[in-house]
mmCIF file of C-alpha atoms in Angstrom:
data_model
loop_
_atom_site.group_PDB
_atom_site.id
_atom_site.type_symbol
_atom_site.label_atom_id
_atom_site.label_comp_id
_atom_site.label_asym_id
_atom_site.label_seq_id
_atom_site.Cartn_x
_atom_site.Cartn_y
_atom_site.Cartn_z
ATOM 1 C CA MET A 5 -22.295 -11.036 48.083
ATOM 2 C CA ALA A 6 -23.642 -8.748 45.886
ATOM 3 C CA LEU A 7 -21.867 -4.610 46.836
ATOM 4 C CA PRO A 8 -18.160 -7.545 45.966
ATOM 5 C CA ARG A 9 -20.168 -8.297 42.557
ATOM 6 C CA GLU A 10 -20.963 -4.974 42.140
ATOM 7 C CA ARG A 11 -18.072 -3.487 42.685
ATOM 8 C CA TRP A 12 -16.486 -5.900 39.994
ATOM 9 C CA GLN A 13 -18.374 -4.946 37.603
ATOM 10 C CA LEU A 14 -18.785 -1.442 37.832
ATOM 11 C CA ARG A 15 -14.972 -1.582 37.096
ATOM 12 C CA LEU A 16 -14.955 -3.256 34.642
ATOM 13 C CA CYS A 17 -17.305 -1.071 32.956
ATOM 14 C CA LEU A 18 -14.964 1.435 33.364
ATOM 15 C CA LEU A 19 -11.941 -0.341 32.524
ATOM 16 C CA SER A 20 -14.036 -1.013 28.974
ATOM 17 C CA PHE A 21 -15.194 1.909 28.485
ATOM 18 C CA CYS A 22 -10.550 3.629 29.522
ATOM 19 C CA LEU A 23 -9.955 1.650 27.082
ATOM 20 C CA CYS A 24 -11.967 2.589 23.991
ATOM 21 C CA PHE A 25 -11.385 6.786 25.035
ATOM 22 C CA THR A 26 -7.931 5.951 24.397
ATOM 23 C CA ASN A 27 -8.188 3.804 21.908
ATOM 24 C CA ALA A 28 -10.430 6.491 19.738
ATOM 25 C CA ALA A 29 -8.290 9.303 21.147
ATOM 26 C CA LEU A 30 -5.144 7.050 19.519
ATOM 27 C CA VAL A 31 -6.977 6.230 15.698
ATOM 28 C CA ASP A 32 -4.435 7.585 13.100
ATOM 29 C CA VAL A 33 -5.264 9.787 10.488
ATOM 30 C CA ASP A 34 -4.419 9.030 7.663
ATOM 31 C CA LYS A 35 -3.510 12.302 5.028
ATOM 32 C CA CYS A 36 -5.656 13.711 2.996
ATOM 33 C CA ASP A 37 -3.872 12.757 -0.133
ATOM 34 C CA GLU A 38 -4.271 9.162 0.337
ATOM 35 C CA LEU A 39 -8.676 9.650 -0.207
ATOM 36 C CA ARG A 40 -10.281 7.634 -2.260
ATOM 37 C CA LEU A 41 -12.334 9.387 -5.823
ATOM 38 C CA GLY A 42 -14.903 11.225 -4.623
ATOM 39 C CA GLN A 43 -13.657 11.635 -0.977
ATOM 40 C CA TYR A 44 -12.563 15.540 -2.760
ATOM 41 C CA ILE A 45 -12.546 17.538 -5.168
ATOM 42 C CA CYS A 46 -9.922 19.637 -7.253
ATOM 43 C CA ASP A 47 -9.093 22.229 -9.339
ATOM 44 C CA SER A 48 -8.599 22.627 -12.950
ATOM 45 C CA PRO A 49 -5.266 23.615 -13.292
ATOM 46 C CA LYS A 50 -5.106 27.121 -14.635
ATOM 47 C CA ILE A 51 -3.239 26.857 -18.718
ATOM 48 C CA ASN A 52 -0.710 29.061 -19.917
ATOM 49 C CA ASN A 53 -2.814 30.195 -24.142
ATOM 50 C CA LEU A 54 0.573 30.547 -24.970
ATOM 51 C CA THR A 55 2.219 26.993 -24.489
ATOM 52 C CA GLN A 56 -1.181 24.922 -24.084
ATOM 53 C CA GLU A 57 0.703 23.635 -20.343
ATOM 54 C CA PRO A 58 -0.210 24.583 -16.464
ATOM 55 C CA GLU A 59 0.560 27.540 -15.979
ATOM 56 C CA ASN A 60 3.311 26.686 -12.790
ATOM 57 C CA CYS A 61 4.889 23.155 -14.500
ATOM 58 C CA THR A 62 7.837 22.419 -13.003
ATOM 59 C CA ASN A 63 10.233 19.472 -13.820
ATOM 60 C CA GLU A 64 7.536 17.987 -15.648
ATOM 61 C CA THR A 65 5.013 17.833 -12.610
ATOM 62 C CA ALA A 66 2.383 20.539 -11.436
ATOM 63 C CA PHE A 67 0.191 20.886 -8.364
ATOM 64 C CA VAL A 68 -3.572 21.432 -8.840
ATOM 65 C CA PRO A 69 -5.340 22.123 -5.147
ATOM 66 C CA CYS A 70 -7.660 19.670 -3.500
ATOM 67 C CA MET A 71 -10.110 20.161 -1.534
ATOM 68 C CA PRO A 72 -11.711 17.118 1.151
ATOM 69 C CA ALA A 73 -15.420 16.475 1.317
ATOM 70 C CA PRO A 74 -17.088 18.009 3.983
ATOM 71 C CA ASN A 75 -17.472 16.554 7.095
ATOM 72 C CA ILE A 76 -14.013 14.464 5.983
ATOM 73 C CA THR A 77 -10.679 14.702 8.970
ATOM 74 C CA CYS A 78 -7.537 14.327 7.605
ATOM 75 C CA LYS A 79 -4.630 14.789 7.851
ATOM 76 C CA ASN A 80 -3.422 18.615 5.486
ATOM 77 C CA TYR A 81 -0.719 19.604 3.921
ATOM 78 C CA SER A 82 0.831 20.994 6.529
ATOM 79 C CA GLY A 83 0.460 18.063 8.826
ATOM 80 C CA PHE A 84 -2.481 18.813 11.545
ATOM 81 C CA VAL A 85 -5.350 17.159 11.336
ATOM 82 C CA ASN A 86 -8.674 19.138 10.486
ATOM 83 C CA THR A 87 -12.797 18.869 10.270
ATOM 84 C CA PHE A 88 -13.029 19.944 6.222
ATOM 85 C CA SER A 89 -15.595 21.913 5.421
ATOM 86 C CA GLY A 90 -15.110 21.216 1.527
ATOM 87 C CA LYS A 91 -14.033 24.819 0.685
ATOM 88 C CA GLU A 92 -10.251 24.433 2.108
ATOM 89 C CA VAL A 93 -7.764 23.671 0.539
ATOM 90 C CA GLY A 94 -6.572 19.811 2.125
ATOM 91 C CA PHE A 95 -3.876 18.497 -0.538
ATOM 92 C CA TYR A 96 -1.986 19.858 -3.224
ATOM 93 C CA LYS A 97 -2.162 17.009 -5.435
ATOM 94 C CA PRO A 98 0.623 16.095 -8.866
ATOM 95 C CA PHE A 99 0.617 15.679 -12.547
ATOM 96 C CA SER A 100 2.525 15.164 -14.966
ATOM 97 C CA CYS A 101 2.942 18.098 -17.758
ATOM 98 C CA ARG A 102 5.812 18.647 -19.837
ATOM 99 C CA ASN A 103 8.139 21.375 -19.881
ATOM 100 C CA VAL A 104 8.308 23.762 -22.955
ATOM 101 C CA SER A 105 10.024 27.318 -23.452
ATOM 102 C CA GLY A 106 9.354 28.540 -26.175
ATOM 103 C CA TYR A 107 10.137 26.452 -29.524
ATOM 104 C CA SER A 108 6.944 25.625 -31.045
ATOM 105 C CA TYR A 109 6.512 22.987 -33.589
ATOM 106 C CA LYS A 110 4.634 24.439 -35.969
ATOM 107 C CA VAL A 111 8.342 26.711 -37.352
ATOM 108 C CA ALA A 112 9.831 23.729 -36.118
ATOM 109 C CA VAL A 113 8.657 21.768 -39.086
ATOM 110 C CA ALA A 114 7.800 24.526 -41.645
ATOM 111 C CA LEU A 115 11.733 25.262 -41.140
ATOM 112 C CA SER A 116 12.613 21.700 -41.322
ATOM 113 C CA LEU A 117 10.941 21.531 -44.637
ATOM 114 C CA PHE A 118 11.841 24.599 -46.413
ATOM 115 C CA LEU A 119 15.356 25.190 -45.231
ATOM 116 C CA GLY A 120 16.714 22.751 -44.381
ATOM 117 C CA TRP A 121 19.358 22.140 -47.271
ATOM 118 C CA LEU A 122 20.488 26.364 -45.054
ATOM 119 C CA GLY A 123 21.383 24.515 -41.504
ATOM 120 C CA ALA A 124 17.860 26.704 -40.637
ATOM 121 C CA ASP A 125 15.993 23.787 -38.957
ATOM 122 C CA ARG A 126 19.314 23.299 -36.537
ATOM 123 C CA PHE A 127 20.376 27.523 -36.160
ATOM 124 C CA TYR A 128 16.185 27.693 -34.646
ATOM 125 C CA LEU A 129 16.511 24.647 -32.024
ATOM 126 C CA GLY A 130 20.078 25.900 -30.252
ATOM 127 C CA TYR A 131 22.483 23.448 -32.686
ATOM 128 C CA PRO A 132 24.236 26.346 -34.368
ATOM 129 C CA ALA A 133 27.453 23.558 -35.052
ATOM 130 C CA LEU A 134 24.976 21.637 -36.986
ATOM 131 C CA GLY A 135 23.184 24.178 -38.286
ATOM 132 C CA LEU A 136 26.763 25.845 -39.766
ATOM 133 C CA LEU A 137 28.056 22.248 -41.049
ATOM 134 C CA LYS A 138 24.098 21.590 -43.084
ATOM 135 C CA PHE A 139 24.532 25.223 -44.143
ATOM 136 C CA CYS A 140 28.523 24.841 -45.568
ATOM 137 C CA THR A 141 27.840 20.796 -47.407
ATOM 138 C CA VAL A 142 23.824 22.387 -48.425
ATOM 139 C CA GLY A 143 22.188 19.717 -46.069
ATOM 140 C CA PHE A 144 24.962 17.581 -46.851
ATOM 141 C CA CYS A 145 23.927 17.081 -50.405
ATOM 142 C CA GLY A 146 20.229 16.686 -49.298
ATOM 143 C CA ILE A 147 20.025 13.708 -47.440
ATOM 144 C CA GLY A 148 20.600 15.461 -43.658
ATOM 145 C CA SER A 149 18.258 18.478 -44.997
ATOM 146 C CA LEU A 150 15.355 15.176 -45.381
ATOM 147 C CA ILE A 151 16.827 12.771 -42.276
ATOM 148 C CA ASP A 152 15.997 15.690 -40.487
ATOM 149 C CA PHE A 153 13.088 16.518 -41.704
ATOM 150 C CA VAL A 154 11.650 12.729 -40.680
ATOM 151 C CA LEU A 155 13.615 13.666 -37.276
ATOM 152 C CA ILE A 156 12.398 16.871 -36.639
ATOM 153 C CA SER A 157 8.764 15.785 -37.942
ATOM 154 C CA ALA A 158 8.538 12.456 -35.612
ATOM 155 C CA GLN A 159 9.682 14.630 -32.725
ATOM 156 C CA ILE A 160 12.854 12.700 -32.300
ATOM 157 C CA VAL A 161 14.716 15.331 -31.988
ATOM 158 C CA GLY A 162 14.000 18.359 -29.558
ATOM 159 C CA PRO A 163 15.197 21.678 -28.312
ATOM 160 C CA SER A 164 18.691 21.592 -27.485
ATOM 161 C CA ASP A 165 17.597 22.599 -23.617
ATOM 162 C CA GLY A 166 15.593 19.528 -23.008
ATOM 163 C CA SER A 167 12.778 20.628 -23.744
ATOM 164 C CA SER A 168 9.086 20.241 -25.505
ATOM 165 C CA TYR A 169 8.069 21.635 -27.710
ATOM 166 C CA ILE A 170 5.173 24.317 -28.003
ATOM 167 C CA ILE A 171 1.805 22.254 -29.716
ATOM 168 C CA ASP A 172 -2.106 22.836 -30.052
ATOM 169 C CA TYR A 173 -3.239 22.135 -27.594
ATOM 170 C CA TYR A 174 -5.012 19.808 -30.129
ATOM 171 C CA GLY A 175 -1.926 18.614 -32.735
ATOM 172 C CA ALA A 176 -0.300 15.237 -31.529
ATOM 173 C CA ARG A 177 1.365 14.605 -28.490
ATOM 174 C CA LEU A 178 4.174 11.352 -28.882
ATOM 175 C CA THR A 179 5.752 10.207 -24.949
ATOM 176 C CA ARG A 180 8.264 8.027 -25.325
ATOM 177 C CA LEU A 181 7.622 4.342 -23.981
ATOM 178 C CA THR A 182 11.777 3.055 -21.671
ATOM 179 C CA ILE A 183 13.057 -0.025 -20.448
ATOM 180 C CA ASP A 184 14.670 -0.119 -17.423
ATOM 181 C CA ASN A 185 16.191 -1.974 -15.230
ATOM 182 C CA ASP A 186 13.043 -0.774 -13.328
ATOM 183 C CA THR A 187 10.015 -1.324 -14.876
ATOM 184 C CA TYR A 188 7.948 -3.729 -14.407
ATOM 185 C CA ARG A 189 8.536 -7.314 -16.501
ATOM 186 C CA LYS A 190 5.236 -9.986 -16.529
ATOM 187 C CA THR A 191 6.548 -12.820 -16.468
ATOM 188 C CA GLN A 192 6.243 -15.406 -18.970
ATOM 189 C CA MET A 193 4.088 -18.224 -18.941
ATOM 190 C CA LYS A 194 5.260 -21.218 -20.396
ATOM 191 C CA GLN A 195 2.369 -23.083 -22.279
#
């Protein structure tokens, strides 16, 4: 009677070992870009000295390479599971940036202030029709020049190609806040 009981225990032990081994093999490994802070380190972006923006900024997004910490196992940007040593790139982290194309904020404001009545600010920003109209009407008798100065200073009117101004790194930057159907609105509590 002892022999069948030992066989049963052996089978149970073998079965539990197989289940543990298959569960360990089937564990889903997270992607490297889902790591927590402190489990990876990212390089600093390369900044263009002229524009003060990252060099690889496209569609208002730039990417920096990030390296997972040593002995971290995750799926890299190619989808392969890898155990990292701390020196290999595991993923590229996106961050927001501004697309710039060569229009200086300082130059636009100066042209608007001093030569706005001739339409030089609108010519510079790529609006030749409005520039010509301002030139012919002497800045809409000065009122249009004043309005354009305020609009350009507040960065409401920008370059015609949709890019942002080149602004000194420590200069003023405005971020437009908009509300659309995708914006989360907190429900009001009735008192």
